[in-house]
Amino acid sequence: MLTIDLTDRVAVVTGSSRGIGHASARLLLEAGASVVLNARAPSEQAESAFADLERAHPGRTASVYGSVADPATSAAVGKVIQSQYKRLDVLVNNAGILRDRLIGMIPDAEIDEVLATNVSGLLRMTQIAARLMTRRKSGSIINLTSIIGRRGNPGNFVYGASKAAVIGATYSAAKELGPLGIRVNAVAPGLIDTAMTADLSNEKRQDFQARIAMGRQGTPEDVASTVLFLASDLSAYITGQVIGIDGGLIV
Ligand SMILES: NC(=O)c1ccc[n+]([C@@H]2O[C@H](COP(=O)([O-])OP(=O)(O)OC[C@H]3O[C@@H](n4cnc5c(N)ncnc54)[C@H](OP(=O)(O)O)[C@@H]3O)[C@@H](O)[C@H]2O)c1
């Protein structure tokens, strides 16, 4: 029987207190990896989510609280990896925020907030990971982009820019890090049922849903299973790709 076995591998999943990041961390743990978890702050929800994962997989989780927008957070993740694990095999750059607003109504601070989280945070985490992975000449970096970064969406001017930047970063990192044995790919979810999409108006949701070939929203696990595949050796010859997980929303 073929199974994905990540025993002894070490992963970091940013933004793993809920949604796609939490499902990805859970599947990586179920496959045997140790996982460094991250959320902005030790909220009740984050602490309880992380405690559940630790209870199910004793001794295989660590947590680092702090926004990925803050350079101190990527540095802290690097320190935990160095002191506790001495290796890094998988980075899932999942933390992200969505702000829905028409172009003329976007406050200046919101442009900085979205780009600092979705782009600068991912770039810094990738720098730390690349340094650690280069030592073993292997590793897999998985970036969360979005169909909105590929096709756009009204009201998502800054978010769309940030997710297109993730694709550009993925391509360049794949070319630079491929010779060092490090693979870099992105996944581009469509409409996934998480807190991020909970506030979508009924009208927008129905419009999206009508265009999904498979006729349903995705689940966090739909995305996490592709993350697990990209983290594993089953995808050993895949790098520099953007894999759509959208039930046929874009064909
Ligand atoms: N849901 C979708 O339909 C969809 C579609 C395409 C792409 N995506 C992408 O998939 C990723 C995950 O989305 P999701 O739907 O799972 O979102 P979500 O339910 O809102 O979860 C976001 C996660 O990121 C954490 N987070 C937010 N800002 C952070 C920061 N500055 N630093 C560290 N952690 C932070 C949140 O934790 P705390 O609040 O506890 O800090 C939470 O764990 C995002 O990059 C998103 O853009 C989602």
PDB file of C-alpha atoms and ligand atoms in Angstrom:
ATOM      1  CA  MET A   1       0.000   0.000   0.000  1.00  0.00           C
ATOM      2  CA  LEU A   2       1.334   3.455  -0.919  1.00  0.00           C
ATOM      3  CA  THR A   3       1.327   5.951   1.959  1.00  0.00           C
ATOM      4  CA  ILE A   4       2.815   9.404   2.438  1.00  0.00           C
ATOM      5  CA  ASP A   5       5.348   9.075   5.234  1.00  0.00           C
ATOM      6  CA  LEU A   6       6.915  12.292   6.539  1.00  0.00           C
ATOM      7  CA  THR A   7       8.399  10.770   9.703  1.00  0.00           C
ATOM      8  CA  ASP A   8      11.429  12.803  10.897  1.00  0.00           C
ATOM      9  CA  ARG A   9      10.588  15.687   8.549  1.00  0.00           C
ATOM     10  CA  VAL A  10      10.045  19.161   9.960  1.00  0.00           C
ATOM     11  CA  ALA A  11       7.518  21.644   8.601  1.00  0.00           C
ATOM     12  CA  VAL A  12       6.507  25.229   9.295  1.00  0.00           C
ATOM     13  CA  VAL A  13       2.942  26.325   8.534  1.00  0.00           C
ATOM     14  CA  THR A  14       2.277  30.052   8.928  1.00  0.00           C
ATOM     15  CA  GLY A  15      -1.268  31.024   9.903  1.00  0.00           C
ATOM     16  CA  SER A  16      -2.188  27.579  11.194  1.00  0.00           C
ATOM     17  CA  SER A  17      -4.791  28.456  13.836  1.00  0.00           C
ATOM     18  CA  ARG A  18      -7.739  27.825  11.485  1.00  0.00           C
ATOM     19  CA  GLY A  19      -8.811  27.282   7.881  1.00  0.00           C
ATOM     20  CA  ILE A  20      -6.409  26.035   5.218  1.00  0.00           C
ATOM     21  CA  GLY A  21      -3.304  26.445   7.405  1.00  0.00           C
ATOM     22  CA  HIS A  22      -4.804  24.412  10.238  1.00  0.00           C
ATOM     23  CA  ALA A  23      -5.926  21.630   7.868  1.00  0.00           C
ATOM     24  CA  SER A  24      -2.457  21.597   6.249  1.00  0.00           C
ATOM     25  CA  ALA A  25      -0.714  21.363   9.637  1.00  0.00           C
ATOM     26  CA  ARG A  26      -3.057  18.542  10.653  1.00  0.00           C
ATOM     27  CA  LEU A  27      -2.404  16.484   7.508  1.00  0.00           C
ATOM     28  CA  LEU A  28       1.371  17.015   7.776  1.00  0.00           C
ATOM     29  CA  LEU A  29       1.213  15.817  11.407  1.00  0.00           C
ATOM     30  CA  GLU A  30      -0.930  12.832  10.411  1.00  0.00           C
ATOM     31  CA  ALA A  31       1.740  11.928   7.846  1.00  0.00           C
ATOM     32  CA  GLY A  32       4.333  11.866  10.647  1.00  0.00           C
ATOM     33  CA  ALA A  33       6.037  15.272  10.378  1.00  0.00           C
ATOM     34  CA  SER A  34       6.801  17.642  13.232  1.00  0.00           C
ATOM     35  CA  VAL A  35       5.159  21.012  12.641  1.00  0.00           C
ATOM     36  CA  VAL A  36       5.939  24.527  13.846  1.00  0.00           C
ATOM     37  CA  LEU A  37       2.589  26.303  14.138  1.00  0.00           C
ATOM     38  CA  ASN A  38       2.029  30.050  13.885  1.00  0.00           C
ATOM     39  CA  ALA A  39      -0.686  32.639  14.464  1.00  0.00           C
ATOM     40  CA  ARG A  40      -0.591  36.365  15.204  1.00  0.00           C
ATOM     41  CA  ALA A  41      -1.335  36.122  18.910  1.00  0.00           C
ATOM     42  CA  PRO A  42      -2.214  33.519  21.554  1.00  0.00           C
ATOM     43  CA  SER A  43      -5.970  34.063  21.206  1.00  0.00           C
ATOM     44  CA  GLU A  44      -8.310  31.555  22.829  1.00  0.00           C
ATOM     45  CA  GLN A  45      -9.013  30.090  19.393  1.00  0.00           C
ATOM     46  CA  ALA A  46      -5.360  29.756  18.382  1.00  0.00           C
ATOM     47  CA  GLU A  47      -4.308  28.258  21.726  1.00  0.00           C
ATOM     48  CA  SER A  48      -7.119  25.734  21.666  1.00  0.00           C
ATOM     49  CA  ALA A  49      -6.426  24.793  18.003  1.00  0.00           C
ATOM     50  CA  PHE A  50      -2.723  24.288  18.734  1.00  0.00           C
ATOM     51  CA  ALA A  51      -3.436  22.350  21.940  1.00  0.00           C
ATOM     52  CA  ASP A  52      -5.723  19.970  19.992  1.00  0.00           C
ATOM     53  CA  LEU A  53      -2.962  19.299  17.447  1.00  0.00           C
ATOM     54  CA  GLU A  54      -0.379  18.718  20.213  1.00  0.00           C
ATOM     55  CA  ARG A  55      -2.753  16.386  22.061  1.00  0.00           C
ATOM     56  CA  ALA A  56      -3.273  14.317  18.912  1.00  0.00           C
ATOM     57  CA  HIS A  57       0.461  14.274  18.082  1.00  0.00           C
ATOM     58  CA  PRO A  58       2.374  14.582  21.382  1.00  0.00           C
ATOM     59  CA  GLY A  59       5.838  16.121  21.152  1.00  0.00           C
ATOM     60  CA  ARG A  60       5.548  16.928  17.452  1.00  0.00           C
ATOM     61  CA  THR A  61       4.330  20.531  17.541  1.00  0.00           C
ATOM     62  CA  ALA A  62       5.880  23.832  18.544  1.00  0.00           C
ATOM     63  CA  SER A  63       4.236  27.234  18.257  1.00  0.00           C
ATOM     64  CA  VAL A  64       5.531  30.674  17.425  1.00  0.00           C
ATOM     65  CA  TYR A  65       3.158  33.600  17.938  1.00  0.00           C
ATOM     66  CA  GLY A  66       3.671  36.783  15.934  1.00  0.00           C
ATOM     67  CA  SER A  67       2.574  38.381  12.697  1.00  0.00           C
ATOM     68  CA  VAL A  68       4.480  37.269   9.605  1.00  0.00           C
ATOM     69  CA  ALA A  69       4.432  40.969   8.696  1.00  0.00           C
ATOM     70  CA  ASP A  70       6.920  41.506  11.539  1.00  0.00           C
ATOM     71  CA  PRO A  71      10.507  40.497  10.660  1.00  0.00           C
ATOM     72  CA  ALA A  72      10.928  39.337  14.283  1.00  0.00           C
ATOM     73  CA  THR A  73       8.464  36.484  13.612  1.00  0.00           C
ATOM     74  CA  SER A  74      10.424  34.855  10.789  1.00  0.00           C
ATOM     75  CA  ALA A  75      13.573  35.251  12.879  1.00  0.00           C
ATOM     76  CA  ALA A  76      11.828  33.566  15.830  1.00  0.00           C
ATOM     77  CA  VAL A  77      10.691  30.678  13.610  1.00  0.00           C
ATOM     78  CA  GLY A  78      14.288  30.263  12.403  1.00  0.00           C
ATOM     79  CA  LYS A  79      15.510  30.138  16.023  1.00  0.00           C
ATOM     80  CA  VAL A  80      12.972  27.453  16.991  1.00  0.00           C
ATOM     81  CA  ILE A  81      14.013  25.348  13.999  1.00  0.00           C
ATOM     82  CA  GLN A  82      17.701  25.740  14.880  1.00  0.00           C
ATOM     83  CA  SER A  83      17.334  25.029  18.575  1.00  0.00           C
ATOM     84  CA  GLN A  84      14.695  22.270  18.532  1.00  0.00           C
ATOM     85  CA  TYR A  85      14.957  20.481  15.199  1.00  0.00           C
ATOM     86  CA  LYS A  86      18.163  21.422  13.342  1.00  0.00           C
ATOM     87  CA  ARG A  87      16.470  20.829   9.991  1.00  0.00           C
ATOM     88  CA  LEU A  88      13.634  22.207   7.887  1.00  0.00           C
ATOM     89  CA  ASP A  89      11.976  20.168   5.146  1.00  0.00           C
ATOM     90  CA  VAL A  90       8.713  21.986   4.396  1.00  0.00           C
ATOM     91  CA  LEU A  91       7.527  25.583   4.558  1.00  0.00           C
ATOM     92  CA  VAL A  92       3.863  26.352   3.922  1.00  0.00           C
ATOM     93  CA  ASN A  93       3.509  30.118   3.416  1.00  0.00           C
ATOM     94  CA  ASN A  94      -0.186  30.180   4.242  1.00  0.00           C
ATOM     95  CA  ALA A  95      -0.807  33.243   6.448  1.00  0.00           C
ATOM     96  CA  GLY A  96      -2.809  35.775   4.503  1.00  0.00           C
ATOM     97  CA  ILE A  97      -5.496  38.423   4.823  1.00  0.00           C
ATOM     98  CA  LEU A  98      -8.247  39.538   2.470  1.00  0.00           C
ATOM     99  CA  ARG A  99      -9.711  43.038   2.423  1.00  0.00           C
ATOM    100  CA  ASP A 100     -12.691  43.634   0.175  1.00  0.00           C
ATOM    101  CA  ARG A 101     -13.012  47.273  -0.914  1.00  0.00           C
ATOM    102  CA  LEU A 102     -13.443  49.325  -4.057  1.00  0.00           C
ATOM    103  CA  ILE A 103     -10.257  50.909  -5.392  1.00  0.00           C
ATOM    104  CA  GLY A 104     -11.176  54.494  -4.549  1.00  0.00           C
ATOM    105  CA  MET A 105     -12.120  53.591  -0.968  1.00  0.00           C
ATOM    106  CA  ILE A 106      -8.950  51.806   0.155  1.00  0.00           C
ATOM    107  CA  PRO A 107      -7.197  53.530   3.086  1.00  0.00           C
ATOM    108  CA  ASP A 108      -3.456  53.902   2.633  1.00  0.00           C
ATOM    109  CA  ALA A 109      -2.674  51.825   5.713  1.00  0.00           C
ATOM    110  CA  GLU A 110      -4.646  48.900   4.270  1.00  0.00           C
ATOM    111  CA  ILE A 111      -2.378  48.724   1.212  1.00  0.00           C
ATOM    112  CA  ASP A 112       0.633  48.397   3.496  1.00  0.00           C
ATOM    113  CA  GLU A 113      -1.115  45.913   5.816  1.00  0.00           C
ATOM    114  CA  VAL A 114      -2.081  43.507   3.021  1.00  0.00           C
ATOM    115  CA  LEU A 115       1.254  43.684   1.208  1.00  0.00           C
ATOM    116  CA  ALA A 116       3.243  43.348   4.460  1.00  0.00           C
ATOM    117  CA  THR A 117       1.317  40.188   5.412  1.00  0.00           C
ATOM    118  CA  ASN A 118       0.723  38.479   2.067  1.00  0.00           C
ATOM    119  CA  VAL A 119       3.988  39.430   0.330  1.00  0.00           C
ATOM    120  CA  SER A 120       6.741  40.707   2.661  1.00  0.00           C
ATOM    121  CA  GLY A 121       5.951  38.051   5.281  1.00  0.00           C
ATOM    122  CA  LEU A 122       6.157  35.305   2.672  1.00  0.00           C
ATOM    123  CA  LEU A 123       9.419  36.668   1.245  1.00  0.00           C
ATOM    124  CA  ARG A 124      11.081  36.774   4.663  1.00  0.00           C
ATOM    125  CA  MET A 125       9.881  33.323   5.661  1.00  0.00           C
ATOM    126  CA  THR A 126      11.207  32.011   2.336  1.00  0.00           C
ATOM    127  CA  GLN A 127      14.619  33.594   2.984  1.00  0.00           C
ATOM    128  CA  ILE A 128      14.890  31.866   6.362  1.00  0.00           C
ATOM    129  CA  ALA A 129      13.703  28.553   4.912  1.00  0.00           C
ATOM    130  CA  ALA A 130      16.054  28.734   1.920  1.00  0.00           C
ATOM    131  CA  ARG A 131      19.044  29.196   4.234  1.00  0.00           C
ATOM    132  CA  LEU A 132      18.026  26.236   6.415  1.00  0.00           C
ATOM    133  CA  MET A 133      17.072  23.945   3.506  1.00  0.00           C
ATOM    134  CA  THR A 134      20.259  24.691   1.567  1.00  0.00           C
ATOM    135  CA  ARG A 135      22.271  22.876   4.248  1.00  0.00           C
ATOM    136  CA  ARG A 136      20.556  19.556   3.441  1.00  0.00           C
ATOM    137  CA  LYS A 137      20.129  20.351  -0.257  1.00  0.00           C
ATOM    138  CA  SER A 138      16.449  19.485  -0.093  1.00  0.00           C
ATOM    139  CA  GLY A 139      13.144  21.002   0.838  1.00  0.00           C
ATOM    140  CA  SER A 140       9.720  22.005  -0.386  1.00  0.00           C
ATOM    141  CA  ILE A 141       8.212  25.478  -0.145  1.00  0.00           C
ATOM    142  CA  ILE A 142       4.484  25.808  -0.790  1.00  0.00           C
ATOM    143  CA  ASN A 143       2.971  29.255  -1.264  1.00  0.00           C
ATOM    144  CA  LEU A 144      -0.709  30.131  -1.004  1.00  0.00           C
ATOM    145  CA  THR A 145      -1.775  32.297  -3.899  1.00  0.00           C
ATOM    146  CA  SER A 146      -5.370  32.557  -5.195  1.00  0.00           C
ATOM    147  CA  ILE A 147      -7.403  32.498  -8.376  1.00  0.00           C
ATOM    148  CA  ILE A 148      -7.716  36.227  -7.703  1.00  0.00           C
ATOM    149  CA  GLY A 149      -3.956  36.596  -8.246  1.00  0.00           C
ATOM    150  CA  ARG A 150      -4.394  34.972 -11.664  1.00  0.00           C
ATOM    151  CA  ARG A 151      -7.723  36.364 -12.888  1.00  0.00           C
ATOM    152  CA  GLY A 152      -8.615  39.290 -10.616  1.00  0.00           C
ATOM    153  CA  ASN A 153     -11.903  40.116  -8.901  1.00  0.00           C
ATOM    154  CA  PRO A 154     -13.763  43.393  -8.339  1.00  0.00           C
ATOM    155  CA  GLY A 155     -13.100  44.682  -4.813  1.00  0.00           C
ATOM    156  CA  ASN A 156      -9.809  42.786  -4.488  1.00  0.00           C
ATOM    157  CA  PHE A 157      -7.361  45.307  -5.987  1.00  0.00           C
ATOM    158  CA  VAL A 158      -4.673  45.036  -3.270  1.00  0.00           C
ATOM    159  CA  TYR A 159      -5.304  41.363  -2.463  1.00  0.00           C
ATOM    160  CA  GLY A 160      -5.058  40.519  -6.181  1.00  0.00           C
ATOM    161  CA  ALA A 161      -1.768  42.428  -6.436  1.00  0.00           C
ATOM    162  CA  SER A 162      -0.414  40.573  -3.397  1.00  0.00           C
ATOM    163  CA  LYS A 163      -1.376  37.147  -4.727  1.00  0.00           C
ATOM    164  CA  ALA A 164       0.070  37.892  -8.184  1.00  0.00           C
ATOM    165  CA  ALA A 165       3.292  38.857  -6.390  1.00  0.00           C
ATOM    166  CA  VAL A 166       3.258  35.443  -4.695  1.00  0.00           C
ATOM    167  CA  ILE A 167       3.222  33.792  -8.133  1.00  0.00           C
ATOM    168  CA  GLY A 168       6.165  35.911  -9.324  1.00  0.00           C
ATOM    169  CA  ALA A 169       8.115  35.098  -6.172  1.00  0.00           C
ATOM    170  CA  THR A 170       7.341  31.383  -6.631  1.00  0.00           C
ATOM    171  CA  TYR A 171       8.729  31.354 -10.182  1.00  0.00           C
ATOM    172  CA  SER A 172      11.960  33.172  -9.292  1.00  0.00           C
ATOM    173  CA  ALA A 173      12.563  31.140  -6.131  1.00  0.00           C
ATOM    174  CA  ALA A 174      11.966  27.877  -8.035  1.00  0.00           C
ATOM    175  CA  LYS A 175      14.591  28.823 -10.621  1.00  0.00           C
ATOM    176  CA  GLU A 176      17.136  29.995  -8.053  1.00  0.00           C
ATOM    177  CA  LEU A 177      16.638  27.218  -5.498  1.00  0.00           C
ATOM    178  CA  GLY A 178      16.082  24.270  -7.892  1.00  0.00           C
ATOM    179  CA  PRO A 179      19.827  23.685  -8.321  1.00  0.00           C
ATOM    180  CA  LEU A 180      20.066  23.532  -4.499  1.00  0.00           C
ATOM    181  CA  GLY A 181      17.477  20.741  -4.325  1.00  0.00           C
ATOM    182  CA  ILE A 182      14.689  22.991  -3.031  1.00  0.00           C
ATOM    183  CA  ARG A 183      11.315  22.914  -4.779  1.00  0.00           C
ATOM    184  CA  VAL A 184       8.996  25.927  -4.732  1.00  0.00           C
ATOM    185  CA  ASN A 185       5.374  25.699  -5.833  1.00  0.00           C
ATOM    186  CA  ALA A 186       2.155  27.613  -5.287  1.00  0.00           C
ATOM    187  CA  VAL A 187      -1.416  26.487  -4.839  1.00  0.00           C
ATOM    188  CA  ALA A 188      -4.230  28.709  -6.088  1.00  0.00           C
ATOM    189  CA  PRO A 189      -7.475  27.939  -4.258  1.00  0.00           C
ATOM    190  CA  GLY A 190     -10.811  29.110  -5.602  1.00  0.00           C
ATOM    191  CA  LEU A 191     -13.720  29.549  -3.187  1.00  0.00           C
ATOM    192  CA  ILE A 192     -12.876  27.670   0.019  1.00  0.00           C
ATOM    193  CA  ASP A 193     -15.170  27.454   3.029  1.00  0.00           C
ATOM    194  CA  THR A 194     -13.163  29.247   5.760  1.00  0.00           C
ATOM    195  CA  ALA A 195     -13.465  32.319   7.989  1.00  0.00           C
ATOM    196  CA  MET A 196     -11.918  34.340   5.162  1.00  0.00           C
ATOM    197  CA  THR A 197     -14.940  33.795   2.914  1.00  0.00           C
ATOM    198  CA  ALA A 198     -17.595  33.697   5.648  1.00  0.00           C
ATOM    199  CA  ASP A 199     -18.626  37.318   5.098  1.00  0.00           C
ATOM    200  CA  LEU A 200     -19.105  36.994   1.336  1.00  0.00           C
ATOM    201  CA  SER A 201     -22.521  38.336   0.309  1.00  0.00           C
ATOM    202  CA  ASN A 202     -25.065  35.746  -0.801  1.00  0.00           C
ATOM    203  CA  GLU A 203     -25.070  37.333  -4.234  1.00  0.00           C
ATOM    204  CA  LYS A 204     -21.287  36.996  -4.663  1.00  0.00           C
ATOM    205  CA  ARG A 205     -21.292  33.449  -3.266  1.00  0.00           C
ATOM    206  CA  GLN A 206     -24.040  32.343  -5.661  1.00  0.00           C
ATOM    207  CA  ASP A 207     -22.251  33.999  -8.581  1.00  0.00           C
ATOM    208  CA  PHE A 208     -19.015  32.127  -7.726  1.00  0.00           C
ATOM    209  CA  GLN A 209     -20.810  28.865  -7.095  1.00  0.00           C
ATOM    210  CA  ALA A 210     -22.606  29.013 -10.433  1.00  0.00           C
ATOM    211  CA  ARG A 211     -19.213  29.113 -12.162  1.00  0.00           C
ATOM    212  CA  ILE A 212     -17.655  26.172 -10.262  1.00  0.00           C
ATOM    213  CA  ALA A 213     -17.746  23.131 -12.571  1.00  0.00           C
ATOM    214  CA  MET A 214     -17.916  20.750  -9.602  1.00  0.00           C
ATOM    215  CA  GLY A 215     -20.854  22.695  -8.189  1.00  0.00           C
ATOM    216  CA  ARG A 216     -19.579  23.188  -4.648  1.00  0.00           C
ATOM    217  CA  GLN A 217     -17.226  25.307  -2.555  1.00  0.00           C
ATOM    218  CA  GLY A 218     -13.927  23.717  -1.583  1.00  0.00           C
ATOM    219  CA  THR A 219     -13.036  22.606   1.933  1.00  0.00           C
ATOM    220  CA  PRO A 220      -9.769  23.407   3.735  1.00  0.00           C
ATOM    221  CA  GLU A 221      -8.909  19.696   3.345  1.00  0.00           C
ATOM    222  CA  ASP A 222      -9.272  19.972  -0.462  1.00  0.00           C
ATOM    223  CA  VAL A 223      -6.364  22.417  -0.354  1.00  0.00           C
ATOM    224  CA  ALA A 224      -4.428  20.701   2.437  1.00  0.00           C
ATOM    225  CA  SER A 225      -4.258  17.406   0.520  1.00  0.00           C
ATOM    226  CA  THR A 226      -2.467  19.149  -2.363  1.00  0.00           C
ATOM    227  CA  VAL A 227      -0.168  20.854   0.151  1.00  0.00           C
ATOM    228  CA  LEU A 228       0.629  17.389   1.559  1.00  0.00           C
ATOM    229  CA  PHE A 229       1.346  16.051  -1.934  1.00  0.00           C
ATOM    230  CA  LEU A 230       3.691  18.970  -2.663  1.00  0.00           C
ATOM    231  CA  ALA A 231       5.403  18.477   0.711  1.00  0.00           C
ATOM    232  CA  SER A 232       6.038  14.807  -0.047  1.00  0.00           C
ATOM    233  CA  ASP A 233       8.448  12.993  -2.332  1.00  0.00           C
ATOM    234  CA  LEU A 234       5.507  12.080  -4.599  1.00  0.00           C
ATOM    235  CA  SER A 235       6.022  15.535  -6.130  1.00  0.00           C
ATOM    236  CA  ALA A 236       9.841  15.226  -6.268  1.00  0.00           C
ATOM    237  CA  TYR A 237      10.027  16.456  -9.886  1.00  0.00           C
ATOM    238  CA  ILE A 238       7.511  19.297  -9.593  1.00  0.00           C
ATOM    239  CA  THR A 239       8.746  22.847  -9.075  1.00  0.00           C
ATOM    240  CA  GLY A 240       7.791  26.324 -10.261  1.00  0.00           C
ATOM    241  CA  GLN A 241       4.128  25.368 -10.694  1.00  0.00           C
ATOM    242  CA  VAL A 242       0.885  27.053  -9.705  1.00  0.00           C
ATOM    243  CA  ILE A 243      -1.707  24.373  -9.028  1.00  0.00           C
ATOM    244  CA  GLY A 244      -5.339  25.452  -9.140  1.00  0.00           C
ATOM    245  CA  ILE A 245      -7.623  23.960  -6.471  1.00  0.00           C
ATOM    246  CA  ASP A 246     -10.914  25.462  -7.506  1.00  0.00           C
ATOM    247  CA  GLY A 247     -13.272  22.676  -8.602  1.00  0.00           C
ATOM    248  CA  GLY A 248     -13.044  23.907 -12.181  1.00  0.00           C
ATOM    249  CA  LEU A 249     -13.781  27.588 -11.532  1.00  0.00           C
ATOM    250  CA  ILE A 250     -10.954  28.361 -13.954  1.00  0.00           C
ATOM    251  CA  VAL A 251     -10.599  25.937 -16.851  1.00  0.00           C
TER     252      VAL A 251
HETATM  253  N1  LIG B   1     -10.531  30.787   1.699  1.00  0.00           N
HETATM  254  C1  LIG B   1     -10.387  30.961   0.404  1.00  0.00           C
HETATM  255  O1  LIG B   1     -11.370  30.898  -0.369  1.00  0.00           O
HETATM  256  C2  LIG B   1      -9.031  31.228  -0.180  1.00  0.00           C
HETATM  257  C3  LIG B   1      -8.941  31.296  -1.574  1.00  0.00           C
HETATM  258  C4  LIG B   1      -7.706  31.550  -2.149  1.00  0.00           C
HETATM  259  C5  LIG B   1      -6.583  31.717  -1.366  1.00  0.00           C
HETATM  260  N2  LIG B   1      -6.700  31.642  -0.018  1.00  0.00           N
HETATM  261  C6  LIG B   1      -5.467  31.845   0.770  1.00  0.00           C
HETATM  262  O2  LIG B   1      -5.266  30.771   1.655  1.00  0.00           O
HETATM  263  C7  LIG B   1      -4.595  31.227   2.836  1.00  0.00           C
HETATM  264  C8  LIG B   1      -5.389  30.794   4.048  1.00  0.00           C
HETATM  265  O3  LIG B   1      -6.688  31.342   3.953  1.00  0.00           O
HETATM  266  P1  LIG B   1      -7.911  30.875   4.878  1.00  0.00           P
HETATM  267  O4  LIG B   1      -9.111  30.948   4.034  1.00  0.00           O
HETATM  268  O5  LIG B   1      -7.580  29.636   5.601  1.00  0.00           O
HETATM  269  O6  LIG B   1      -7.948  32.130   5.880  1.00  0.00           O
HETATM  270  P2  LIG B   1      -8.431  32.268   7.384  1.00  0.00           P
HETATM  271  O7  LIG B   1      -9.452  31.255   7.712  1.00  0.00           O
HETATM  272  O8  LIG B   1      -8.724  33.701   7.576  1.00  0.00           O
HETATM  273  O9  LIG B   1      -7.098  31.885   8.201  1.00  0.00           O
HETATM  274  C9  LIG B   1      -5.978  32.702   8.092  1.00  0.00           C
HETATM  275  C10 LIG B   1      -4.900  32.187   9.029  1.00  0.00           C
HETATM  276  O10 LIG B   1      -3.778  33.066   8.941  1.00  0.00           O
HETATM  277  C11 LIG B   1      -3.490  33.602  10.244  1.00  0.00           C
HETATM  278  N3  LIG B   1      -2.986  34.944  10.037  1.00  0.00           N
HETATM  279  C12 LIG B   1      -3.605  36.029   9.506  1.00  0.00           C
HETATM  280  N4  LIG B   1      -2.780  37.086   9.452  1.00  0.00           N
HETATM  281  C13 LIG B   1      -1.598  36.646   9.944  1.00  0.00           C
HETATM  282  C14 LIG B   1      -0.349  37.249  10.160  1.00  0.00           C
HETATM  283  N5  LIG B   1      -0.144  38.527   9.858  1.00  0.00           N
HETATM  284  N6  LIG B   1       0.651  36.517  10.677  1.00  0.00           N
HETATM  285  C15 LIG B   1       0.469  35.219  11.034  1.00  0.00           C
HETATM  286  N7  LIG B   1      -0.715  34.593  10.849  1.00  0.00           N
HETATM  287  C16 LIG B   1      -1.715  35.293  10.329  1.00  0.00           C
HETATM  288  C17 LIG B   1      -4.792  33.498  11.017  1.00  0.00           C
HETATM  289  O11 LIG B   1      -4.532  33.331  12.393  1.00  0.00           O
HETATM  290  P3  LIG B   1      -4.794  34.428  13.519  1.00  0.00           P
HETATM  291  O12 LIG B   1      -5.989  35.233  13.126  1.00  0.00           O
HETATM  292  O13 LIG B   1      -5.020  33.571  14.736  1.00  0.00           O
HETATM  293  O14 LIG B   1      -3.529  35.215  13.566  1.00  0.00           O
HETATM  294  C18 LIG B   1      -5.339  32.176  10.479  1.00  0.00           C
HETATM  295  O15 LIG B   1      -4.727  31.083  11.124  1.00  0.00           O
HETATM  296  C19 LIG B   1      -4.456  32.747   2.678  1.00  0.00           C
HETATM  297  O16 LIG B   1      -3.177  33.047   2.198  1.00  0.00           O
HETATM  298  C20 LIG B   1      -5.512  33.082   1.646  1.00  0.00           C
HETATM  299  O17 LIG B   1      -5.208  34.260   0.944  1.00  0.00           O
HETATM  300  C21 LIG B   1      -7.891  31.399   0.602  1.00  0.00           C
END
